[in-house]
Amino acid sequence: MKTSGLTSKGRRETNQDRFYCGAIRDVTVLAVADGMGGHAGGEIASSLAIEAVKEVLHARDAPSLSLKELLRRIFEAADSFIREKRKGNPQLDGMGSTLACLLVRGDRYAAGNIGDSRIYRINGTGGVSLTRDHTMLQEYIDEFGYPVPEDIQRNGHVLSRVADGSGDQPDLFPQEKDVYTLEKDDLFICLTDGLVLKNDQHFEDYLYQSVHRNSTLDSLTAQLLNDALERGSHDNCTVVAGSSIQEIKKLFPNYNRAFTGKAQKTKRSRFRLLRFGLITAGFILLLAFFLAWFNDVSMNDLINRFQMNSENTGNQQAYPVTEDQNHLWPRGFTGLSVTTPYYDGSRITWYSPAEPQADHYHLNVIQDNTIIYQDSTSVTSFVLRDDHGYINGELTIELYATSGDSLFRPASHSQITINYQKNSE
């Protein structure tokens, strides 16, 4: 199996992510670890987690062990290494690491994870997550479903299991049998949570499309990492990928043909729609000229009336926020006091636009003409957390929405500007 991996510190001062991809004896490995517990502690913990992967697979009896048994030993070793390192080092208290690991031997594979680093499988039928996050949010959804209470959403990123020397158990997959069977067009992506926007429920689709936009594993990992940074990720970002061949475009020989046919069909549909729109506009214009002549209305008056009506429709136009509205919240946003222009720690919510019906929201937070945070969610809520990296001063919040395949900016729910100051608590 061919592999490729990249990591970046992103907008953080240091990189606490670590990864390994490649072959150790007869096993191909994809592994990522995301450390926590301060600068030094996080880097040490993630390094120890990856070291556990290598040590277990280099052990003398490794070739005789099943893939699941190797995974069990890897997670036990990672927990043990971190526990031993913390002994006698009070400055390392609280350190720990996530770990997601995929092992492939021949035409069989198995996966395991602890924390919120993930493993995905992509093939001709789409993308699917092989792992499940160990977070408060995911565990609430698994037990109770939707909707999710605000306090769970606020703390949803908190890890419920982690490799920190306390004995937390990983999940091993498949759960119902020993191994999965490898298909010839299987491609695997292993990543840390810096690449995933919070509550991004369409992430598998994004990965699937990304695979088909790239010709090699190297270009795929580079694109995924760059996309994360461009979308506003403030975390360390690490991604590794593996497939049977480096030139991944050969894995899906029929995809481009199907995609081209779909694109041509879409173009024909758009052309028909455009033609219908032009005919309709021409008819309306002729009718307007006739009414203007009939009623002896000047052409200037007619144009003024037409422009006025167009400006008042407001369905998908992006109206600017005027100066006197900057510190008020009448434009779809709620959750802050109208009389208080400073952030007070409240939750920000917004109304779903009536037309067109929105099924997903995209949020940009801008400071000094730079997008410093982005979120993509299906829920109408957001919290300005201090750890997003804001500095005191003016913040502009833009809201876009998705309706089917269309991205739009609701006219009355689009933008607000506030003065932000860090929570003093």
Short mmCIF file of C-alpha atoms in Angstrom, two decimals:
data_model
loop_
_atom_site.label_atom_id
_atom_site.label_comp_id
_atom_site.label_asym_id
_atom_site.label_seq_id
_atom_site.Cartn_x
_atom_site.Cartn_y
_atom_site.Cartn_z
CA MET A 1 0.00 0.00 0.00
CA LYS A 2 1.23 3.49 -0.90
CA THR A 3 1.04 6.23 1.73
CA SER A 4 1.42 10.00 2.10
CA GLY A 5 1.34 12.29 5.14
CA LEU A 6 1.57 15.98 6.04
CA THR A 7 1.32 18.04 9.20
CA SER A 8 1.21 21.78 9.96
CA LYS A 9 1.15 23.82 13.14
CA GLY A 10 -1.46 26.03 11.46
CA ARG A 11 -2.08 29.18 13.47
CA ARG A 12 -0.70 27.72 16.70
CA GLU A 13 2.75 28.52 18.06
CA THR A 14 3.81 24.87 18.15
CA ASN A 15 2.70 21.62 16.56
CA GLN A 16 1.50 19.00 19.05
CA ASP A 17 0.37 16.59 16.30
CA ARG A 18 2.45 13.58 15.30
CA PHE A 19 1.93 10.95 12.60
CA TYR A 20 3.37 7.83 11.02
CA CYS A 21 2.61 6.30 7.64
CA GLY A 22 4.44 3.46 5.96
CA ALA A 23 5.23 -0.24 6.25
CA ILE A 24 6.62 -1.99 9.30
CA ARG A 25 7.40 -5.58 8.42
CA ASP A 26 4.27 -7.00 6.76
CA VAL A 27 1.89 -4.29 8.06
CA THR A 28 1.09 -0.93 6.49
CA VAL A 29 0.36 1.72 9.11
CA LEU A 30 -1.58 4.98 9.07
CA ALA A 31 -1.52 6.71 12.45
CA VAL A 32 -2.10 10.22 13.80
CA ALA A 33 -1.93 11.57 17.35
CA ASP A 34 -3.05 14.94 18.73
CA GLY A 35 -1.39 15.91 22.01
CA MET A 36 -2.77 18.01 24.84
CA GLY A 37 -1.57 19.33 28.18
CA GLY A 38 0.46 22.44 27.40
CA HIS A 39 3.13 22.97 24.79
CA ALA A 40 5.69 20.50 26.14
CA GLY A 41 3.17 17.99 27.50
CA GLY A 42 1.16 17.76 24.29
CA GLU A 43 4.20 17.24 22.09
CA ILE A 44 5.59 14.57 24.40
CA ALA A 45 2.26 12.72 24.69
CA SER A 46 1.62 12.54 20.94
CA SER A 47 5.24 11.51 20.30
CA LEU A 48 4.89 8.69 22.85
CA ALA A 49 1.65 7.53 21.21
CA ILE A 50 3.35 7.23 17.81
CA GLU A 51 6.38 5.60 19.43
CA ALA A 52 4.03 2.95 20.86
CA VAL A 53 2.83 2.14 17.35
CA LYS A 54 6.37 1.55 16.12
CA GLU A 55 7.52 -0.42 19.16
CA VAL A 56 4.60 -2.85 19.12
CA LEU A 57 4.94 -3.54 15.39
CA HIS A 58 8.69 -4.04 15.70
CA ALA A 59 8.28 -6.57 18.53
CA ARG A 60 9.52 -10.08 17.82
CA ASP A 61 6.08 -11.72 18.04
CA ALA A 62 4.24 -9.02 16.02
CA PRO A 63 4.01 -11.08 12.77
CA SER A 64 2.18 -13.87 14.61
CA LEU A 65 -0.45 -11.58 16.16
CA SER A 66 -3.81 -10.64 14.65
CA LEU A 67 -4.42 -7.06 13.58
CA LYS A 68 -6.83 -6.48 16.44
CA GLU A 69 -4.38 -7.85 18.98
CA LEU A 70 -1.69 -5.54 17.59
CA LEU A 71 -4.08 -2.59 17.96
CA ARG A 72 -4.88 -3.55 21.57
CA ARG A 73 -1.17 -3.66 22.40
CA ILE A 74 -0.55 -0.32 20.64
CA PHE A 75 -3.17 1.53 22.69
CA GLU A 76 -2.08 -0.17 25.92
CA ALA A 77 1.54 0.79 25.21
CA ALA A 78 0.62 4.40 24.43
CA ASP A 79 -1.28 4.69 27.72
CA SER A 80 1.56 3.04 29.61
CA PHE A 81 4.28 5.21 28.04
CA ILE A 82 2.41 8.38 28.95
CA ARG A 83 1.71 7.18 32.50
CA GLU A 84 5.38 6.37 33.09
CA LYS A 85 6.52 9.69 31.64
CA ARG A 86 4.22 11.62 33.98
CA LYS A 87 5.65 9.93 37.07
CA GLY A 88 7.87 12.38 38.92
CA ASN A 89 7.11 15.16 36.42
CA PRO A 90 4.40 17.37 37.93
CA GLN A 91 4.81 19.84 35.04
CA LEU A 92 3.39 17.12 32.77
CA ASP A 93 0.21 16.62 34.78
CA GLY A 94 -2.79 16.67 32.49
CA MET A 95 -0.91 15.63 29.38
CA GLY A 96 -2.48 13.11 27.04
CA SER A 97 -3.03 12.30 23.40
CA THR A 98 -5.60 11.11 20.95
CA LEU A 99 -4.59 8.24 18.69
CA ALA A 100 -6.18 6.89 15.50
CA CYS A 101 -4.46 3.92 13.89
CA LEU A 102 -5.20 1.80 10.80
CA LEU A 103 -3.33 -1.48 10.17
CA VAL A 104 -3.38 -3.26 6.80
CA ARG A 105 -1.95 -6.74 6.18
CA GLY A 106 -2.50 -8.30 2.80
CA ASP A 107 -6.19 -7.95 1.94
CA ARG A 108 -7.29 -7.44 5.56
CA TYR A 109 -7.42 -4.33 7.75
CA ALA A 110 -8.56 -3.11 11.17
CA ALA A 111 -8.73 0.28 12.86
CA GLY A 112 -8.80 1.76 16.32
CA ASN A 113 -9.12 5.18 17.94
CA ILE A 114 -9.26 7.02 21.22
CA GLY A 115 -10.19 10.71 21.35
CA ASP A 116 -11.42 12.68 18.34
CA SER A 117 -8.86 11.86 15.65
CA ARG A 118 -10.58 10.00 12.83
CA ILE A 119 -10.18 7.41 10.08
CA TYR A 120 -12.23 7.44 6.86
CA ARG A 121 -12.56 4.94 4.03
CA ILE A 122 -13.27 6.29 0.53
CA ASN A 123 -14.16 4.12 -2.48
CA GLY A 124 -16.35 4.19 -5.56
CA THR A 125 -19.55 4.21 -3.51
CA GLY A 126 -18.67 7.20 -1.31
CA GLY A 127 -17.04 7.97 2.03
CA VAL A 128 -17.64 6.49 5.48
CA SER A 129 -16.07 7.04 8.89
CA LEU A 130 -14.49 3.93 10.39
CA THR A 131 -14.18 5.51 13.84
CA ARG A 132 -16.38 7.32 16.34
CA ASP A 133 -15.33 10.43 18.27
CA HIS A 134 -14.97 10.18 22.03
CA THR A 135 -16.45 13.57 22.88
CA MET A 136 -19.31 14.77 25.07
CA LEU A 137 -21.19 15.86 21.96
CA GLN A 138 -20.91 12.51 20.16
CA GLU A 139 -21.84 10.49 23.24
CA TYR A 140 -24.91 12.64 23.86
CA ILE A 141 -26.02 12.22 20.23
CA ASP A 142 -25.45 8.45 20.40
CA GLU A 143 -27.64 8.13 23.49
CA PHE A 144 -30.32 10.80 23.05
CA GLY A 145 -30.13 12.00 19.44
CA TYR A 146 -31.12 15.51 18.38
CA PRO A 147 -31.73 18.29 19.35
CA VAL A 148 -28.63 18.86 21.45
CA PRO A 149 -28.96 21.13 24.54
CA GLU A 150 -26.90 24.32 24.57
CA ASP A 151 -24.67 23.23 27.45
CA ILE A 152 -23.71 20.08 25.55
CA GLN A 153 -23.01 22.11 22.42
CA ARG A 154 -20.84 24.53 24.40
CA ASN A 155 -18.76 21.70 25.85
CA GLY A 156 -19.17 19.21 23.03
CA HIS A 157 -15.50 19.34 22.08
CA VAL A 158 -14.44 18.02 25.52
CA LEU A 159 -12.89 14.56 25.18
CA SER A 160 -14.49 11.71 27.10
CA ARG A 161 -11.63 9.27 26.46
CA VAL A 162 -7.95 9.88 25.82
CA ALA A 163 -4.59 8.13 26.14
CA ASP A 164 -3.31 9.80 29.33
CA GLY A 165 -2.20 6.93 31.56
CA SER A 166 -5.60 6.51 33.22
CA GLY A 167 -6.61 3.34 31.41
CA ASP A 168 -9.29 4.72 29.07
CA GLN A 169 -10.21 2.06 26.52
CA PRO A 170 -10.08 2.61 22.76
CA ASP A 171 -12.65 1.48 20.22
CA LEU A 172 -11.48 -1.21 17.80
CA PHE A 173 -13.12 -1.79 14.42
CA PRO A 174 -14.76 -3.85 13.13
CA GLN A 175 -16.51 -4.50 16.43
CA GLU A 176 -18.48 -7.54 15.28
CA LYS A 177 -15.62 -9.46 13.63
CA ASP A 178 -11.82 -9.61 13.51
CA VAL A 179 -11.02 -7.73 10.30
CA TYR A 180 -12.45 -5.94 7.29
CA THR A 181 -11.77 -7.19 3.76
CA LEU A 182 -9.79 -4.74 1.64
CA GLU A 183 -11.37 -3.78 -1.70
CA LYS A 184 -9.16 -2.83 -4.64
CA ASP A 185 -10.53 0.75 -4.79
CA ASP A 186 -10.36 1.44 -1.03
CA LEU A 187 -8.55 4.62 -0.01
CA PHE A 188 -8.01 5.56 3.63
CA ILE A 189 -7.65 8.99 5.23
CA CYS A 190 -6.54 9.45 8.83
CA LEU A 191 -6.64 12.94 10.35
CA THR A 192 -6.65 15.03 13.50
CA ASP A 193 -9.59 17.24 14.43
CA GLY A 194 -7.89 20.38 13.13
CA LEU A 195 -9.12 19.42 9.66
CA VAL A 196 -12.76 19.07 10.74
CA LEU A 197 -14.96 22.09 11.31
CA LYS A 198 -17.24 21.68 14.29
CA ASN A 199 -20.56 19.93 13.53
CA ASP A 200 -19.57 19.41 9.89
CA GLN A 201 -22.14 16.73 9.03
CA HIS A 202 -21.13 16.59 5.36
CA PHE A 203 -17.45 15.90 5.91
CA GLU A 204 -17.53 12.44 4.28
CA ASP A 205 -18.94 14.03 1.11
CA TYR A 206 -16.22 16.67 1.16
CA LEU A 207 -13.52 13.98 1.44
CA TYR A 208 -15.11 11.96 -1.37
CA GLN A 209 -15.09 14.96 -3.71
CA SER A 210 -11.53 15.84 -2.68
CA VAL A 211 -10.27 12.37 -3.60
CA HIS A 212 -11.74 12.70 -7.09
CA ARG A 213 -10.25 16.16 -7.61
CA ASN A 214 -6.70 14.87 -7.10
CA SER A 215 -4.50 12.59 -9.13
CA THR A 216 -2.05 11.43 -6.44
CA LEU A 217 -1.97 10.77 -2.71
CA ASP A 218 0.56 13.58 -2.27
CA SER A 219 -1.68 16.15 -3.92
CA LEU A 220 -4.67 14.88 -1.91
CA THR A 221 -2.98 15.31 1.48
CA ALA A 222 -1.68 18.74 0.46
CA GLN A 223 -5.14 19.88 -0.64
CA LEU A 224 -6.86 18.64 2.53
CA LEU A 225 -4.34 20.41 4.74
CA ASN A 226 -4.49 23.65 2.73
CA ASP A 227 -8.30 23.55 2.69
CA ALA A 228 -8.39 23.31 6.48
CA LEU A 229 -6.18 26.38 6.87
CA GLU A 230 -8.14 28.35 4.27
CA ARG A 231 -11.42 27.46 5.98
CA GLY A 232 -10.09 29.07 9.14
CA SER A 233 -8.79 26.19 11.25
CA HIS A 234 -6.84 27.45 14.27
CA ASP A 235 -5.64 24.03 15.36
CA ASN A 236 -2.69 21.90 14.34
CA CYS A 237 -3.57 19.99 11.17
CA THR A 238 -2.34 16.51 10.27
CA VAL A 239 -3.52 14.11 7.55
CA VAL A 240 -2.20 10.81 6.22
CA ALA A 241 -3.65 8.79 3.35
CA GLY A 242 -3.10 5.35 1.89
CA SER A 243 -4.25 3.35 -1.12
CA SER A 244 -3.10 0.47 -3.28
CA ILE A 245 -1.54 2.90 -5.78
CA GLN A 246 -0.07 6.39 -5.60
CA GLU A 247 -1.98 7.62 -8.69
CA ILE A 248 -5.40 7.57 -7.09
CA LYS A 249 -7.22 8.73 -10.23
CA LYS A 250 -6.75 5.16 -11.54
CA LEU A 251 -8.76 3.80 -8.61
CA PHE A 252 -11.98 5.25 -10.04
CA PRO A 253 -11.76 5.04 -13.86
CA ASN A 254 -15.49 5.64 -14.36
CA TYR A 255 -15.84 8.59 -12.05
CA ASN A 256 -14.70 11.30 -14.47
CA ARG A 257 -17.02 10.00 -17.18
CA ALA A 258 -20.01 9.98 -14.85
CA PHE A 259 -19.09 13.36 -13.42
CA THR A 260 -18.67 14.87 -16.91
CA GLY A 261 -22.08 13.56 -17.98
CA LYS A 262 -23.66 15.00 -14.86
CA ALA A 263 -21.91 18.34 -15.46
CA GLN A 264 -23.12 18.44 -19.07
CA LYS A 265 -26.65 17.65 -17.96
CA THR A 266 -26.42 20.42 -15.38
CA LYS A 267 -25.13 22.87 -18.00
CA ARG A 268 -28.03 22.02 -20.32
CA SER A 269 -30.49 22.54 -17.47
CA ARG A 270 -28.90 25.88 -16.62
CA PHE A 271 -29.00 26.94 -20.27
CA ARG A 272 -32.70 26.12 -20.51
CA LEU A 273 -33.33 28.04 -17.30
CA LEU A 274 -31.34 31.02 -18.61
CA ARG A 275 -33.22 30.97 -21.91
CA PHE A 276 -36.55 30.89 -20.08
CA GLY A 277 -35.41 33.77 -17.87
CA LEU A 278 -34.37 35.89 -20.87
CA ILE A 279 -37.67 35.27 -22.66
CA THR A 280 -39.61 36.15 -19.52
CA ALA A 281 -37.54 39.29 -18.94
CA GLY A 282 -38.06 40.35 -22.56
CA PHE A 283 -41.81 39.88 -22.26
CA ILE A 284 -41.92 41.90 -19.04
CA LEU A 285 -39.82 44.65 -20.63
CA LEU A 286 -42.12 44.87 -23.65
CA LEU A 287 -45.13 44.99 -21.37
CA ALA A 288 -43.48 47.74 -19.34
CA PHE A 289 -42.81 49.81 -22.47
CA PHE A 290 -46.40 49.37 -23.54
CA LEU A 291 -47.74 50.47 -20.15
CA ALA A 292 -45.37 53.43 -20.09
CA TRP A 293 -46.58 54.58 -23.50
CA PHE A 294 -50.20 53.87 -22.67
CA ASN A 295 -50.17 55.77 -19.41
CA ASP A 296 -47.90 58.52 -20.70
CA VAL A 297 -45.31 57.66 -18.06
CA SER A 298 -41.78 58.92 -18.71
CA MET A 299 -39.09 56.33 -19.27
CA ASN A 300 -37.09 57.69 -16.34
CA ASP A 301 -40.02 57.21 -13.98
CA LEU A 302 -40.48 53.68 -15.28
CA ILE A 303 -36.81 52.78 -14.72
CA ASN A 304 -36.87 54.30 -11.24
CA ARG A 305 -39.92 52.26 -10.30
CA PHE A 306 -38.36 49.07 -11.69
CA GLN A 307 -35.13 49.64 -9.71
CA MET A 308 -37.07 50.41 -6.54
CA ASN A 309 -39.04 47.18 -6.83
CA SER A 310 -35.88 45.18 -7.52
CA GLU A 311 -34.14 46.59 -4.45
CA ASN A 312 -37.05 45.72 -2.22
CA THR A 313 -37.31 42.03 -3.20
CA GLY A 314 -34.35 41.08 -0.95
CA ASN A 315 -34.41 37.30 -1.50
CA GLN A 316 -30.71 36.60 -1.99
CA GLN A 317 -29.06 40.02 -2.10
CA ALA A 318 -26.28 40.83 0.34
CA TYR A 319 -27.20 44.17 1.90
CA PRO A 320 -24.37 45.94 3.74
CA VAL A 321 -24.68 46.67 7.44
CA THR A 322 -25.00 50.41 7.89
CA GLU A 323 -23.12 52.27 10.58
CA ASP A 324 -26.10 52.82 12.84
CA GLN A 325 -26.81 49.07 12.85
CA ASN A 326 -23.33 47.93 13.80
CA HIS A 327 -24.05 47.25 17.46
CA LEU A 328 -27.66 46.13 17.14
CA TRP A 329 -28.98 42.65 16.40
CA PRO A 330 -32.10 43.05 14.24
CA ARG A 331 -30.67 41.26 11.22
CA GLY A 332 -31.34 37.63 12.04
CA PHE A 333 -28.82 37.42 14.87
CA THR A 334 -29.94 37.20 18.49
CA GLY A 335 -28.34 36.44 21.82
CA LEU A 336 -26.61 39.70 22.76
CA SER A 337 -28.10 42.67 24.50
CA VAL A 338 -29.15 45.39 22.07
CA THR A 339 -27.82 48.04 24.43
CA THR A 340 -24.45 46.36 25.01
CA PRO A 341 -21.99 46.65 22.13
CA TYR A 342 -19.43 44.43 23.85
CA TYR A 343 -19.36 40.65 23.92
CA ASP A 344 -20.64 39.43 27.27
CA GLY A 345 -20.13 35.69 26.89
CA SER A 346 -23.60 35.05 25.56
CA ARG A 347 -24.50 32.51 22.94
CA ILE A 348 -25.21 33.95 19.49
CA THR A 349 -28.07 32.45 17.53
CA TRP A 350 -29.79 33.31 14.27
CA TYR A 351 -33.13 32.77 12.63
CA SER A 352 -33.44 30.36 9.73
CA PRO A 353 -34.41 32.32 6.61
CA ALA A 354 -37.88 31.52 5.31
CA GLU A 355 -36.89 31.68 1.64
CA PRO A 356 -34.95 29.88 0.38
CA GLN A 357 -35.10 27.18 3.05
CA ALA A 358 -31.65 26.67 4.58
CA ASP A 359 -30.27 23.25 5.51
CA HIS A 360 -26.72 24.26 6.50
CA TYR A 361 -24.94 27.40 7.70
CA HIS A 362 -21.42 28.74 7.14
CA LEU A 363 -20.06 31.33 9.55
CA ASN A 364 -17.08 33.64 9.01
CA VAL A 365 -15.58 35.75 11.80
CA ILE A 366 -13.40 38.55 10.43
CA GLN A 367 -10.93 40.78 12.22
CA ASP A 368 -8.60 43.26 10.50
CA ASN A 369 -9.88 42.11 7.07
CA THR A 370 -8.79 38.54 7.78
CA ILE A 371 -11.02 35.52 8.33
CA ILE A 372 -9.78 34.21 11.67
CA TYR A 373 -12.47 31.62 12.35
CA GLN A 374 -14.97 29.62 10.32
CA ASP A 375 -17.66 27.21 11.35
CA SER A 376 -20.02 25.03 9.36
CA THR A 377 -23.10 23.72 11.11
CA SER A 378 -26.71 22.73 10.68
CA VAL A 379 -27.72 24.31 14.00
CA THR A 380 -28.49 28.00 14.49
CA SER A 381 -26.07 28.78 17.28
CA PHE A 382 -22.48 29.88 17.86
CA VAL A 383 -20.29 30.85 20.81
CA LEU A 384 -17.46 33.41 20.65
CA ARG A 385 -14.87 31.53 22.68
CA ASP A 386 -11.65 33.21 23.79
CA ASP A 387 -9.61 30.26 22.50
CA HIS A 388 -10.65 31.03 18.93
CA GLY A 389 -7.80 33.54 18.88
CA TYR A 390 -9.66 36.85 18.76
CA ILE A 391 -8.01 39.99 20.05
CA ASN A 392 -9.87 42.91 21.56
CA GLY A 393 -11.49 45.09 18.95
CA GLU A 394 -14.02 45.02 16.15
CA LEU A 395 -15.32 41.66 14.92
CA THR A 396 -17.45 41.21 11.82
CA ILE A 397 -19.58 38.08 11.69
CA GLU A 398 -20.86 36.92 8.29
CA LEU A 399 -23.47 34.25 7.83
CA TYR A 400 -24.08 32.24 4.68
CA ALA A 401 -26.47 29.37 4.18
CA THR A 402 -26.78 26.33 1.95
CA SER A 403 -29.98 25.29 0.22
CA GLY A 404 -29.37 22.07 -1.67
CA ASP A 405 -26.31 22.78 -3.85
CA SER A 406 -26.66 26.58 -3.65
CA LEU A 407 -24.75 28.85 -1.30
CA PHE A 408 -26.48 32.14 -0.54
CA ARG A 409 -26.21 35.04 1.84
CA PRO A 410 -29.62 35.85 3.34
CA ALA A 411 -30.53 39.50 2.90
CA SER A 412 -31.78 40.08 6.43
CA HIS A 413 -29.58 37.50 8.17
CA SER A 414 -26.16 38.16 6.73
CA GLN A 415 -23.74 40.30 8.72
CA ILE A 416 -23.18 42.03 12.04
CA THR A 417 -20.23 43.95 13.49
CA ILE A 418 -19.54 44.14 17.23
CA ASN A 419 -16.80 45.26 19.58
CA TYR A 420 -15.19 42.24 21.19
CA GLN A 421 -13.28 42.07 24.43
CA LYS A 422 -11.97 38.91 26.00
CA ASN A 423 -13.99 37.44 28.78
CA SER A 424 -12.33 38.46 32.02
CA GLU A 425 -13.54 35.40 33.92
#
